[in-house]
PDB file of C-alpha atoms in Angstrom:
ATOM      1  CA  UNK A 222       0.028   9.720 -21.869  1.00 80.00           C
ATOM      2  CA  UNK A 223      -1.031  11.621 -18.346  1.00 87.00           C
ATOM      3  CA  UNK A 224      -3.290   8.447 -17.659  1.00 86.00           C
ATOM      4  CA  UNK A 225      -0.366   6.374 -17.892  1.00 90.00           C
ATOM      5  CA  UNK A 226       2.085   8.231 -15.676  1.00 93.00           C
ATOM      6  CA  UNK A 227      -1.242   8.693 -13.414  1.00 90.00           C
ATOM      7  CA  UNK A 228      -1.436   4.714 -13.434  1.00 91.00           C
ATOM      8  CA  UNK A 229       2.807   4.364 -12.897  1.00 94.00           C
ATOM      9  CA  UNK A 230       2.979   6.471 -10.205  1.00 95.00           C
ATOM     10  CA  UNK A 231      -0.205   5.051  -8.203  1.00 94.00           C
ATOM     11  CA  UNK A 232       1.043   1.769  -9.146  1.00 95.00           C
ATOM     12  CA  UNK A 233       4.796   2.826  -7.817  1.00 97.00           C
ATOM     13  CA  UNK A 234       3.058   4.485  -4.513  1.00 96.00           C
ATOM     14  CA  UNK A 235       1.360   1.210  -3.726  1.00 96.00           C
ATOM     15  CA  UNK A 236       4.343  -0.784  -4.563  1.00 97.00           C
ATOM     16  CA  UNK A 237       6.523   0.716  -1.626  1.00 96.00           C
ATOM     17  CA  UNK A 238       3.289   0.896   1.005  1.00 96.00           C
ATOM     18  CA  UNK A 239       2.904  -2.902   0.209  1.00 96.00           C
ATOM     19  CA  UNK A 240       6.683  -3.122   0.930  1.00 97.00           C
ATOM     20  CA  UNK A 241       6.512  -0.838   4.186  1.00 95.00           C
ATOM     21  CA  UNK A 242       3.661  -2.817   5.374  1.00 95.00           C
ATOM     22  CA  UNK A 243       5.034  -6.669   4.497  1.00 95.00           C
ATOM     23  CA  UNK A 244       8.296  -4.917   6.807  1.00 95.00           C
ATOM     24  CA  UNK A 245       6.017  -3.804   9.450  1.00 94.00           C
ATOM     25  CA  UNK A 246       4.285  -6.872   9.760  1.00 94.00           C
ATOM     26  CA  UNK A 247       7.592  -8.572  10.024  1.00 95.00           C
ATOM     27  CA  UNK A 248       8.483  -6.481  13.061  1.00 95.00           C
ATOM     28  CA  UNK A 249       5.395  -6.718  14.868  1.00 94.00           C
ATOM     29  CA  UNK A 250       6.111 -10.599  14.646  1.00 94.00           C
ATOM     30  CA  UNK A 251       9.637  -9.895  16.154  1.00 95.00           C
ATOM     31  CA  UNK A 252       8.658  -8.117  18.956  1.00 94.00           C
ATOM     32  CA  UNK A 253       6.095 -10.080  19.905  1.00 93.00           C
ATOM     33  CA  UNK A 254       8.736 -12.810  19.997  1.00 94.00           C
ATOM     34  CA  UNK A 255      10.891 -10.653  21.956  1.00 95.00           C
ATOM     35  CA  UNK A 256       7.747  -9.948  24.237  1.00 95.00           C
ATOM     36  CA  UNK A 257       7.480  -6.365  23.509  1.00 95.00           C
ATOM     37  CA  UNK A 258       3.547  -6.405  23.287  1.00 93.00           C
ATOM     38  CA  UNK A 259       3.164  -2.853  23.501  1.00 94.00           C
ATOM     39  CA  UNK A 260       5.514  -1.654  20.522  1.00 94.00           C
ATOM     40  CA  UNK A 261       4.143  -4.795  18.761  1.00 94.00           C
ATOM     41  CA  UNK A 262       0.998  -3.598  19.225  1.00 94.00           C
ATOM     42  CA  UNK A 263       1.428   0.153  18.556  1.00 94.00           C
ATOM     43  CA  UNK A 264       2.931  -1.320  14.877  1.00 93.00           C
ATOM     44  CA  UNK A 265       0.247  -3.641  14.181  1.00 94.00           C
ATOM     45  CA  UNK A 266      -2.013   0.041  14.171  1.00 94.00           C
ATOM     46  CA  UNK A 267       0.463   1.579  12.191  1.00 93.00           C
ATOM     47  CA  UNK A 268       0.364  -1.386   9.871  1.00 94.00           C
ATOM     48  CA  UNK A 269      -3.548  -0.919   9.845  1.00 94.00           C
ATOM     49  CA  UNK A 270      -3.257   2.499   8.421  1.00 95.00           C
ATOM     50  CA  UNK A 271      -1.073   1.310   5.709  1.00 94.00           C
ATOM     51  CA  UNK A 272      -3.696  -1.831   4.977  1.00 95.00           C
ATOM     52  CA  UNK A 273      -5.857   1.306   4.770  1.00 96.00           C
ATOM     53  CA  UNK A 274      -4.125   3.404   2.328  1.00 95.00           C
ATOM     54  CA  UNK A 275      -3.116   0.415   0.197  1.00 96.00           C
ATOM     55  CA  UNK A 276      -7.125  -0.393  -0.037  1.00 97.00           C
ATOM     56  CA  UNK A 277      -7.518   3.035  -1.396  1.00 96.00           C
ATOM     57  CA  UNK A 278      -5.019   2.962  -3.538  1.00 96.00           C
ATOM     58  CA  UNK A 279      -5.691  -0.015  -5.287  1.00 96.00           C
ATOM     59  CA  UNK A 280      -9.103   1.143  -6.156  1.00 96.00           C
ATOM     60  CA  UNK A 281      -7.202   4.205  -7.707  1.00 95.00           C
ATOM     61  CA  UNK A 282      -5.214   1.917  -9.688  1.00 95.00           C
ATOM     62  CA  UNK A 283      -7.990  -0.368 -10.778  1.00 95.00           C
ATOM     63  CA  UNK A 284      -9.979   3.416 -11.979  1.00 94.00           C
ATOM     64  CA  UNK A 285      -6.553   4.266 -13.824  1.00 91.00           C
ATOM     65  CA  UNK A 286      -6.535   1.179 -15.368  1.00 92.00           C
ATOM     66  CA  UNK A 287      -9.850   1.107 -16.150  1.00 92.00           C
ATOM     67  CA  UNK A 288      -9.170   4.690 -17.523  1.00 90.00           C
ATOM     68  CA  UNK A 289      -6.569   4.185 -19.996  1.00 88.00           C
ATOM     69  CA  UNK A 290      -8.136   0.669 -21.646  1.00 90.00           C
ATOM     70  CA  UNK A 291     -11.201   3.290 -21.985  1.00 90.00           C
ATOM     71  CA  UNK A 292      -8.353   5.730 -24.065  1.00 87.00           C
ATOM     72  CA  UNK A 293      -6.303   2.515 -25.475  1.00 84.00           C
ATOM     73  CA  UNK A 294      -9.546   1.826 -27.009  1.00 82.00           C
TER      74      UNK A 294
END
């Protein structure tokens, strides 16, 4: 039972960073069309951090999963 909740609530966590980033990356691509390079590219680092955290977190999720089919079994 604690390795599922462990699993939801990675799996929730990278759910809204994927979210945050696909919105980030839509804003950088708006204000480089509106020719604001700089913000544009101060977001595209922010959006690299996320990229980051999502990496992470996805290998958490693939060790929870990997986890409960270990219990499941």
């Amino acid at each position: 039972l604690e390795a599922d909740q462990l699993r939801r609530a990675t799996q929730l966590e990278l759910d809204n960073l994927l979210a945050r980033s696909n919105q980030s990356a839509k804003l950088v691509g708006d204000l480089m069309k509106a020719g604001k390079k700089e913000e544009a590219e101060q977001k595209k680092s922010e959006n690299n951090q996320l990229k980051a955290s999502i990496k992470e977190l996805e290998e958490q999720l693939s060790q929870a999963d990997k986890k409960l089919q270990e219990l499941l079994v």
